[in-house]
C-alpha cells in the first residue's frame, strides 16, 4: 500500500519539523473560541491514527505510543488539560506513524475490501468499514488537521507545514 500513499511519510516528517520548532507558548495558541489549542490538534491527529488503525482495525503497535487508551482519552476529544510540548508531540507523531507504516507495508490490495467491525461501548450501532476506508480516513484526517494548523500558524505569522514543497 505504500505505493498508493508515497508522500505520507514526508507529510509526517514536515508536520513534525514545524511542530518541533514551536515554543510552548505557540503550541498553546487557540485559533478561535471553541477551537482546540495547537498542541491538542496535533495530539488528536496522532491519537486518532492509533484509534482507527489499532482499536478499530486491530493492528498492533498502540503499546509503543503514548495513546494506549485512544478509544477513551485523546488530546482535544477528551483531554484539554494534559499539555504536550513540542518534543512530546514529535515523539507521538513518530510513534503513531510507525503504526501507519506497518499498515502501508503489510496491507495488500485484497485486504482493502475486508470489512472491519467495532462493537461500540455506548450501545450504538456497530461501526463497520472496509480497511481501505480506514486507511483513507486516517490519511485524510492527517491532511485535514495539517490544513487547520496552517490556518492558525499563518494567522499567527508562524511558519506553516508545506506538504507539497
Coordinates of N, CA, C and O in Angstrom, one line a residue:
X1 N 0.8 -1.2 0.0 CA 0.0 0.0 0.0 C 0.9 1.3 0.0 O 0.4 2.3 -0.3
X2 N 2.1 1.1 0.3 CA 3.0 2.3 0.4 C 3.0 3.1 -0.9 O 3.0 4.3 -0.9
X3 N 2.9 2.3 -2.0 CA 2.9 3.0 -3.4 C 1.7 3.9 -3.6 O 1.8 4.8 -4.3
X4 N 0.6 3.6 -2.9 CA -0.6 4.4 -3.0 C -0.5 5.7 -2.2 O -1.3 6.6 -2.4
X5 N 0.4 5.7 -1.2 CA 0.5 6.9 -0.4 C 2.0 7.3 -0.3 O 2.5 7.4 0.8
X6 N 2.6 7.6 -1.4 CA 4.0 7.9 -1.4 C 4.5 9.1 -0.6 O 5.6 9.1 -0.1
X7 N 3.6 10.1 -0.5 CA 4.0 11.3 0.2 C 3.7 11.3 1.7 O 4.2 12.2 2.4
X8 N 3.0 10.4 2.1 CA 2.6 10.4 3.5 C 3.7 10.4 4.5 O 3.7 11.2 5.5
X9 N 4.8 9.6 4.3 CA 5.9 9.7 5.3 C 6.5 11.1 5.3 O 6.9 11.6 6.3
X10 N 6.6 11.8 4.1 CA 7.2 13.1 4.1 C 6.2 14.1 4.7 O 6.6 15.0 5.4
X11 N 4.9 13.9 4.6 CA 3.9 14.8 5.3 C 4.2 14.7 6.8 O 4.2 15.7 7.5
X12 N 4.3 13.5 7.3 CA 4.5 13.3 8.7 C 5.8 14.0 9.2 O 5.9 14.6 10.2
X13 N 6.9 13.8 8.4 CA 8.2 14.5 8.7 C 8.0 16.0 8.7 O 8.5 16.6 9.7
X14 N 7.4 16.6 7.8 CA 7.2 18.0 7.7 C 6.3 18.5 8.8 O 6.6 19.6 9.4
X15 N 5.3 17.8 9.1 CA 4.4 18.2 10.3 C 5.3 18.2 11.5 O 5.2 19.2 12.3
X16 N 6.0 17.1 11.8 CA 6.9 17.1 13.0 C 7.9 18.1 13.0 O 8.2 18.7 14.1
X17 N 8.5 18.5 11.9 CA 9.5 19.6 11.9 C 8.9 20.9 12.3 O 9.5 21.6 13.1
X18 N 7.7 21.2 11.8 CA 7.1 22.5 12.2 C 6.7 22.5 13.6 O 7.0 23.4 14.4
X19 N 6.1 21.4 14.1 CA 5.6 21.3 15.4 C 6.8 21.3 16.4 O 6.7 22.0 17.4
X20 N 7.8 20.6 16.1 CA 9.0 20.6 17.0 C 9.7 21.9 17.1 O 10.4 22.1 18.1
X21 N 9.5 22.8 16.2 CA 10.1 24.1 16.3 C 9.3 25.2 17.1 O 9.7 26.3 17.3
X22 N 8.0 24.8 17.4 CA 7.2 25.7 18.1 C 7.5 25.8 19.6 O 7.8 24.7 20.2
X23 N 7.4 26.9 20.2 CA 7.5 27.1 21.6 C 6.3 26.6 22.4 O 5.2 26.5 21.7
X24 N 6.4 26.4 23.7 CA 5.2 26.1 24.4 C 4.1 27.1 24.3 O 2.9 26.8 24.1
X25 N 4.5 28.4 24.3 CA 3.5 29.5 24.1 C 2.8 29.4 22.8 O 1.6 29.5 22.7
X26 N 3.6 29.1 21.7 CA 3.0 29.0 20.4 C 2.1 27.8 20.3 O 1.0 27.8 19.7
X27 N 2.4 26.7 21.0 CA 1.6 25.5 20.9 C 0.3 25.7 21.7 O -0.7 25.0 21.5
X28 N 0.3 26.7 22.6 CA -1.0 27.0 23.3 C -1.9 27.9 22.6 O -3.0 28.2 23.1
X29 N -1.5 28.4 21.4 CA -2.3 29.3 20.6 C -3.6 28.5 20.3 O -3.7 27.4 19.9
X30 N -4.7 29.2 20.6 CA -6.1 28.7 20.3 C -6.6 29.6 19.2 O -6.8 30.8 19.4
X31 N -6.8 29.1 18.0 CA -7.1 29.9 16.8 C -8.4 30.7 16.9 O -8.5 31.7 16.2
X32 N -9.4 30.2 17.7 CA -10.6 30.9 17.8 C -11.4 30.3 19.0 O -11.1 29.2 19.4
X33 N -12.3 31.0 19.5 CA -13.2 30.5 20.6 C -13.8 29.2 20.2 O -14.3 29.0 19.0
X34 N -13.8 28.2 21.1 CA -14.4 26.9 20.8 C -13.5 26.0 20.0 O -13.9 24.8 19.7
X35 N -12.3 26.4 19.6 CA -11.4 25.5 18.9 C -10.3 25.1 19.8 O -10.0 25.8 20.8
X36 N -9.6 24.0 19.5 CA -8.6 23.5 20.4 C -7.3 24.3 20.2 O -7.0 24.7 19.1
X37 N -6.4 24.3 21.2 CA -5.1 24.9 21.1 C -4.3 24.0 20.1 O -4.6 22.8 19.9
X38 N -3.2 24.5 19.5 CA -2.5 23.8 18.5 C -2.0 22.4 19.1 O -2.0 21.4 18.4
X39 N -1.5 22.4 20.3 CA -0.9 21.2 20.8 C -2.0 20.1 20.8 O -1.7 18.9 20.6
X40 N -3.2 20.4 21.2 CA -4.3 19.4 21.2 C -4.7 18.9 19.8 O -5.0 17.8 19.6
X41 N -4.6 19.8 18.8 CA -4.9 19.4 17.5 C -3.9 18.4 17.0 O -4.2 17.4 16.4
X42 N -2.6 18.7 17.2 CA -1.6 17.8 16.8 C -1.7 16.5 17.6 O -1.6 15.4 17.0
X43 N -1.9 16.5 18.9 CA -2.0 15.3 19.7 C -3.2 14.5 19.2 O -3.1 13.2 19.2
X44 N -4.3 15.1 18.9 CA -5.5 14.5 18.4 C -5.2 13.8 17.1 O -5.6 12.6 16.9
X45 N -4.5 14.4 16.2 CA -4.2 13.8 15.0 C -3.4 12.5 15.1 O -3.7 11.5 14.5
X46 N -2.4 12.6 16.0 CA -1.6 11.4 16.3 C -2.4 10.3 17.0 O -2.4 9.1 16.6
X47 N -3.2 10.7 17.9 CA -4.0 9.7 18.7 C -5.1 9.0 17.8 O -5.3 7.8 18.0
X48 N -5.7 9.7 16.9 CA -6.7 9.1 16.0 C -6.1 8.1 15.1 O -6.8 7.1 14.7
X49 N -4.8 8.2 14.8 CA -4.1 7.1 14.0 C -4.2 5.8 14.8 O -4.5 4.8 14.2
X50 N -3.9 5.9 16.1 CA -4.0 4.7 16.9 C -5.4 4.2 17.0 O -5.6 3.0 16.9
X51 N -6.3 5.1 17.2 CA -7.7 4.6 17.4 C -8.2 3.8 16.1 O -8.6 2.7 16.2
X52 N -8.0 4.5 15.0 CA -8.6 3.8 13.8 C -7.8 2.6 13.3 O -8.4 1.6 12.9
X53 N -6.5 2.6 13.4 CA -5.6 1.5 12.9 C -5.5 0.4 14.0 O -5.5 -0.8 13.6
X54 N -5.4 0.7 15.2 CA -5.2 -0.3 16.3 C -6.5 -0.7 16.9 O -6.8 -1.9 16.9
X55 N -7.3 0.2 17.4 CA -8.5 -0.1 18.1 C -9.5 -0.6 17.1 O -10.1 -1.7 17.3
X56 N -9.7 0.1 16.1 CA -10.8 -0.2 15.1 C -10.3 -1.4 14.2 O -11.0 -2.4 14.1
X57 N -9.2 -1.2 13.5 CA -8.7 -2.2 12.5 C -7.9 -3.4 13.1 O -7.6 -4.3 12.4
X58 N -7.6 -3.3 14.4 CA -6.9 -4.4 15.1 C -5.4 -4.5 14.8 O -4.8 -5.6 15.1
X59 N -4.8 -3.5 14.3 CA -3.3 -3.5 14.1 C -2.6 -3.4 15.4 O -3.0 -2.7 16.3
X60 N -1.4 -4.1 15.5 CA -0.6 -3.9 16.7 C 0.1 -2.6 16.7 O 0.2 -1.9 15.7
X61 N 0.7 -2.2 17.9 CA 1.5 -1.1 17.9 C 1.1 0.0 18.9 O 1.9 0.9 19.2
X62 N -0.1 0.0 19.4 CA -0.6 1.0 20.3 C 0.2 1.1 21.5 O 0.5 2.2 22.0
X63 N 0.7 0.0 22.0 CA 1.5 0.0 23.2 C 2.8 0.7 23.1 O 3.4 1.2 24.1
X64 N 3.3 1.0 21.9 CA 4.5 1.7 21.7 C 4.3 3.2 21.4 O 5.2 3.9 21.0
X65 N 3.0 3.7 21.7 CA 2.7 5.1 21.5 C 2.2 5.6 22.8 O 1.9 4.8 23.8
X66 N 2.1 6.9 22.9 CA 1.5 7.5 24.2 C 0.0 7.4 24.3 O -0.6 7.8 25.3
X67 N -0.6 6.7 23.3 CA -2.1 6.7 23.3 C -2.7 5.3 23.4 O -3.4 4.8 22.5
X68 N -2.3 4.6 24.4 CA -2.7 3.2 24.6 C -4.2 3.1 24.9 O -4.8 2.0 24.7
X69 N -4.8 4.2 25.3 CA -6.3 4.2 25.5 C -6.9 5.2 24.6 O -7.8 6.0 25.0
X70 N -6.6 5.1 23.3 CA -7.1 6.1 22.3 C -8.6 6.1 22.1 O -9.1 7.0 21.6
X71 N -9.2 5.0 22.5 CA -10.7 5.0 22.4 C -11.4 5.8 23.5 O -12.6 6.1 23.3
X72 N -10.6 6.2 24.5 CA -11.3 6.9 25.6 C -10.6 8.2 26.0 O -11.1 9.0 26.7
X73 N -9.3 8.4 25.5 CA -8.6 9.6 26.0 C -7.6 10.0 24.9 O -6.5 9.6 24.9
X74 N -8.1 11.0 24.1 CA -7.2 11.6 23.1 C -7.2 13.1 23.4 O -8.1 13.7 23.9
X75 N -6.0 13.7 23.2 CA -5.9 15.2 23.3 C -7.0 15.8 22.4 O -7.4 15.3 21.3
X76 N -7.6 16.9 23.0 CA -8.7 17.5 22.3 C -10.0 16.9 22.5 O -10.9 17.5 23.2
X77 N -10.2 15.7 22.1 CA -11.5 15.0 22.3 C -11.9 14.9 23.7 O -13.0 15.3 24.1
X78 N -11.1 14.3 24.5 CA -11.4 14.1 25.9 C -10.4 14.8 26.9 O -10.7 14.9 28.1
X79 N -9.3 15.3 26.4 CA -8.3 15.8 27.2 C -7.7 17.2 26.7 O -7.0 17.2 25.7
X80 N -8.1 18.2 27.4 CA -7.6 19.5 27.0 C -6.7 20.1 28.2 O -6.3 21.2 28.2
X81 N -6.4 19.2 29.1 CA -5.6 19.6 30.3 C -4.1 19.2 30.3 O -3.3 19.8 30.8
X82 N -3.9 18.0 29.7 CA -2.5 17.4 29.7 C -1.7 17.9 28.6 O -1.5 17.3 27.5
X83 N -1.2 19.1 28.7 CA -0.4 19.8 27.7 C 0.8 18.9 27.2 O 1.5 18.3 28.0
X84 N 1.0 18.8 25.9 CA 2.1 18.1 25.3 C 3.0 19.2 24.6 O 2.5 19.9 23.8
X85 N 4.3 19.2 25.0 CA 5.2 20.1 24.4 C 5.6 19.6 23.0 O 5.3 18.5 22.6
X86 N 6.5 20.4 22.4 CA 6.9 20.0 21.0 C 7.6 18.7 20.9 O 7.3 17.9 20.0
X87 N 8.5 18.4 21.9 CA 9.2 17.1 21.9 C 8.2 16.0 22.0 O 8.4 14.9 21.3
X88 N 7.3 16.1 22.9 CA 6.3 15.0 23.2 C 5.4 14.8 21.9 O 5.1 13.7 21.6
X89 N 5.0 15.9 21.3 CA 4.2 15.8 20.1 C 5.0 15.2 18.9 O 4.4 14.3 18.2
X90 N 6.2 15.5 18.8 CA 7.0 14.9 17.7 C 7.2 13.4 18.0 O 7.0 12.6 17.1
X91 N 7.4 13.1 19.2 CA 7.6 11.7 19.6 C 6.2 10.9 19.3 O 6.2 9.8 18.8
X92 N 5.1 11.6 19.6 CA 3.8 11.0 19.4 C 3.6 10.8 17.9 O 3.1 9.8 17.4
X93 N 3.9 11.8 17.1 CA 3.7 11.7 15.6 C 4.6 10.6 15.1 O 4.1 9.7 14.3
X94 N 5.8 10.5 15.5 CA 6.7 9.4 15.1 C 6.3 8.0 15.5 O 6.3 7.1 14.7
X95 N 5.9 7.9 16.7 CA 5.5 6.6 17.2 C 4.2 6.1 16.6 O 4.0 4.9 16.2
X96 N 3.3 7.0 16.3 CA 2.0 6.6 15.7 C 2.2 6.4 14.2 O 1.5 5.6 13.6
X97 N 3.2 7.1 13.6 CA 3.4 6.9 12.2 C 4.0 5.5 12.0 O 3.8 5.0 10.9
X98 N 4.7 5.0 12.9 CA 5.2 3.6 12.8 C 4.0 2.6 12.6 O 4.1 1.6 11.9
X99 N 2.9 2.9 13.2 CA 1.7 2.1 13.0 C 1.2 2.2 11.6 O 0.9 1.3 10.9
X100 N 1.2 3.5 11.1 CA 0.8 3.7 9.8 C 1.7 3.0 8.8 O 1.2 2.3 7.9
X101 N 3.0 3.1 9.0 CA 3.9 2.4 8.1 C 3.8 0.9 8.1 O 3.9 0.3 7.1
X102 N 3.5 0.4 9.2 CA 3.2 -1.1 9.3 C 2.0 -1.5 8.4 O 2.1 -2.4 7.6
X103 N 1.0 -0.7 8.4 CA -0.2 -0.9 7.5 C 0.2 -0.7 6.1 O -0.1 -1.5 5.2
X104 N 1.0 0.4 5.8 CA 1.4 0.6 4.4 C 2.3 -0.5 3.9 O 2.2 -0.9 2.7
X105 N 3.1 -1.1 4.7 CA 4.0 -2.2 4.3 C 3.3 -3.6 4.3 O 3.8 -4.4 3.6
X106 N 2.3 -3.8 5.1 CA 1.7 -5.1 5.2 C 0.3 -5.3 4.7 O 0.0 -6.5 4.4
X107 N -0.4 -4.3 4.6 CA -1.8 -4.5 4.0 C -1.6 -4.6 2.5 O -0.7 -4.0 1.8
X108 N -2.5 -5.4 1.9 CA -2.4 -5.7 0.5 C -3.7 -5.1 -0.2 O -4.7 -4.8 0.5
X109 N -3.7 -5.1 -1.5 CA -4.9 -4.6 -2.2 C -6.1 -5.5 -1.8 O -7.2 -4.9 -1.6
X110 N -5.9 -6.8 -1.7 CA -7.1 -7.6 -1.4 C -7.6 -7.3 0.0 O -8.8 -7.5 0.3
X111 N -6.7 -6.9 0.9 CA -7.2 -6.6 2.3 C -8.0 -5.4 2.4 O -8.8 -5.2 3.3
X112 N -7.9 -4.5 1.4 CA -8.6 -3.2 1.5 C -10.1 -3.4 1.5 O -10.9 -2.6 2.0
X113 N -10.6 -4.4 0.9 CA -12.0 -4.7 0.8 C -12.6 -5.4 2.0 O -13.8 -5.4 2.2
X114 N -11.7 -5.9 2.9 CA -12.1 -6.6 4.1 C -12.9 -5.7 5.0 O -12.3 -4.6 5.3
X115 N -14.0 -6.1 5.4 CA -14.8 -5.2 6.4 C -14.3 -5.5 7.8 O -14.0 -6.6 8.2
X116 N -14.1 -4.4 8.5 CA -13.7 -4.4 9.9 C -14.9 -3.9 10.7 O -15.5 -2.9 10.3
X117 N -15.1 -4.5 11.8 CA -16.3 -4.1 12.7 C -15.8 -3.8 14.1 O -14.8 -4.4 14.6
X118 N -16.4 -2.8 14.7 CA -16.1 -2.5 16.1 C -17.5 -2.4 16.8 O -18.3 -1.6 16.4
X119 N -17.6 -3.2 17.9 CA -18.8 -3.0 18.7 C -18.6 -1.8 19.6 O -17.6 -1.6 20.3
X120 N -19.6 -0.9 19.5 CA -19.5 0.3 20.3 C -19.9 0.1 21.7 O -20.9 -0.5 22.0
X121 N -19.1 0.7 22.6 CA -19.3 0.6 24.1 C -20.6 1.3 24.5 O -21.1 1.0 25.6
X122 N -20.9 2.4 23.7 CA -22.1 3.2 24.1 C -23.4 2.6 23.7 O -24.5 3.3 23.9
X123 N -23.4 1.4 23.2 CA -24.7 0.8 22.8 C -25.2 1.2 21.4 O -26.2 0.7 21.0
X124 N -24.5 2.1 20.8 CA -24.9 2.5 19.4 C -24.6 1.4 18.5 O -24.0 0.3 18.8
X125 N -25.0 1.6 17.2 CA -24.8 0.5 16.2 C -23.3 0.3 16.0 O -22.5 1.2 16.1
X126 N -22.9 -1.0 15.8 CA -21.5 -1.3 15.5 C -21.1 -0.5 14.3 O -21.8 -0.1 13.4
X127 N -19.8 -0.1 14.3 CA -19.1 0.5 13.2 C -18.6 -0.6 12.3 O -18.0 -1.5 12.8
X128 N -18.8 -0.4 11.0 CA -18.3 -1.4 10.0 C -17.8 -0.6 8.8 O -18.6 0.2 8.2
X129 N -16.5 -0.8 8.5 CA -15.9 -0.1 7.3 C -14.9 -1.1 6.7 O -14.2 -1.8 7.4
X130 N -14.7 -1.0 5.4 CA -13.6 -1.7 4.8 C -12.2 -1.1 5.2 O -12.1 0.1 5.5
X131 N -11.2 -2.0 5.2 CA -9.9 -1.5 5.6 C -9.4 -0.3 4.7 O -8.8 0.6 5.2
X132 N -9.8 -0.3 3.4 CA -9.4 0.8 2.6 C -10.0 2.1 3.0 O -9.4 3.1 3.0
X133 N -11.3 2.0 3.5 CA -11.9 3.2 4.0 C -11.1 3.7 5.2 O -10.9 4.9 5.4
X134 N -10.7 2.8 6.1 CA -10.0 3.2 7.3 C -8.7 3.9 7.0 O -8.4 4.9 7.5
X135 N -7.9 3.3 6.1 CA -6.7 3.9 5.7 C -6.9 5.3 5.0 O -6.2 6.2 5.4
X136 N -7.9 5.4 4.2 CA -8.2 6.7 3.6 C -8.6 7.7 4.6 O -8.2 8.9 4.5
X137 N -9.4 7.3 5.6 CA -9.8 8.2 6.6 C -8.7 8.7 7.4 O -8.6 9.9 7.7
X138 N -7.7 7.8 7.8 CA -6.6 8.3 8.6 C -5.7 9.3 7.8 O -5.3 10.3 8.3
X139 N -5.5 9.0 6.5 CA -4.7 9.9 5.7 C -5.4 11.2 5.5 O -4.8 12.3 5.7
X140 N -6.7 11.2 5.2 CA -7.4 12.5 5.0 C -7.5 13.3 6.3 O -7.5 14.5 6.3
X141 N -7.6 12.6 7.4 CA -7.7 13.2 8.7 C -6.4 13.9 9.0 O -6.4 15.1 9.5
X142 N -5.2 13.3 8.7 CA -3.9 14.0 8.8 C -3.9 15.3 8.0 O -3.5 16.3 8.5
X143 N -4.3 15.2 6.7 CA -4.2 16.3 5.9 C -5.2 17.4 6.3 O -4.8 18.6 6.3
X144 N -6.4 17.0 6.7 CA -7.4 18.0 7.2 C -6.8 18.8 8.4 O -6.9 20.0 8.4
X145 N -6.2 18.1 9.4 CA -5.7 18.8 10.5 C -4.4 19.6 10.2 O -4.1 20.6 10.8
X146 N -3.6 19.2 9.2 CA -2.5 20.0 8.8 C -3.0 21.3 8.2 O -2.4 22.4 8.5
X147 N -4.1 21.3 7.4 CA -4.6 22.5 6.9 C -5.2 23.4 8.0 O -5.0 24.6 8.0
X148 N -5.8 22.8 9.0 CA -6.3 23.5 10.1 C -5.2 24.2 10.9 O -5.3 25.4 11.2
X149 N -4.1 23.4 11.1 CA -2.9 24.0 11.8 C -2.3 25.1 10.9 O -1.9 26.2 11.5
X150 N -2.3 25.0 9.6 CA -1.7 26.0 8.8 C -2.5 27.3 8.8 O -1.9 28.4 8.8
X151 N -3.8 27.2 8.9 CA -4.6 28.4 9.1 C -4.2 29.1 10.3 O -4.0 30.3 10.3
X152 N -4.1 28.4 11.4 CA -3.7 29.1 12.7 C -2.3 29.6 12.7 O -2.0 30.7 13.2
X153 N -1.4 28.8 12.1 CA 0.0 29.2 12.1 C 0.2 30.4 11.2 O 0.9 31.4 11.6
X154 N -0.5 30.5 10.1 CA -0.4 31.6 9.2 C -1.0 32.9 9.8 O -0.4 33.9 9.7
X155 N -2.1 32.7 10.5 CA -2.7 33.9 11.2 C -1.8 34.4 12.3 O -1.8 35.6 12.6
X156 N -1.0 33.5 12.9 CA 0.0 34.0 14.0 C 1.3 34.4 13.4 O 2.2 34.7 14.2
X157 N 1.5 34.4 12.1 CA 2.7 34.8 11.5 C 3.9 33.7 11.7 O 5.0 34.1 11.6
X158 N 3.5 32.5 11.8 CA 4.5 31.4 12.1 C 4.6 30.6 10.8 O 3.7 30.5 10.0
X159 N 5.8 29.9 10.7 CA 6.0 29.0 9.5 C 4.9 27.9 9.5 O 4.5 27.4 10.5
X160 N 4.5 27.7 8.2 CA 3.4 26.7 8.0 C 4.0 25.3 7.6 O 5.2 25.2 7.2
X161 N 3.2 24.3 7.6 CA 3.5 23.0 7.1 C 3.4 22.9 5.6 O 2.3 23.1 5.1
X162 N 4.5 22.8 4.9 CA 4.4 22.7 3.4 C 4.4 21.2 3.0 O 5.4 20.6 3.0
X163 N 3.2 20.7 2.8 CA 3.0 19.3 2.5 C 3.5 19.0 1.1 O 3.8 17.8 0.8
X164 N 3.6 20.0 0.2 CA 3.9 19.6 -1.2 C 5.1 20.3 -1.7 O 5.3 20.4 -2.9
X165 N 6.0 20.8 -0.9 CA 7.2 21.6 -1.2 C 8.0 21.1 -2.3 O 8.1 20.1 -2.8

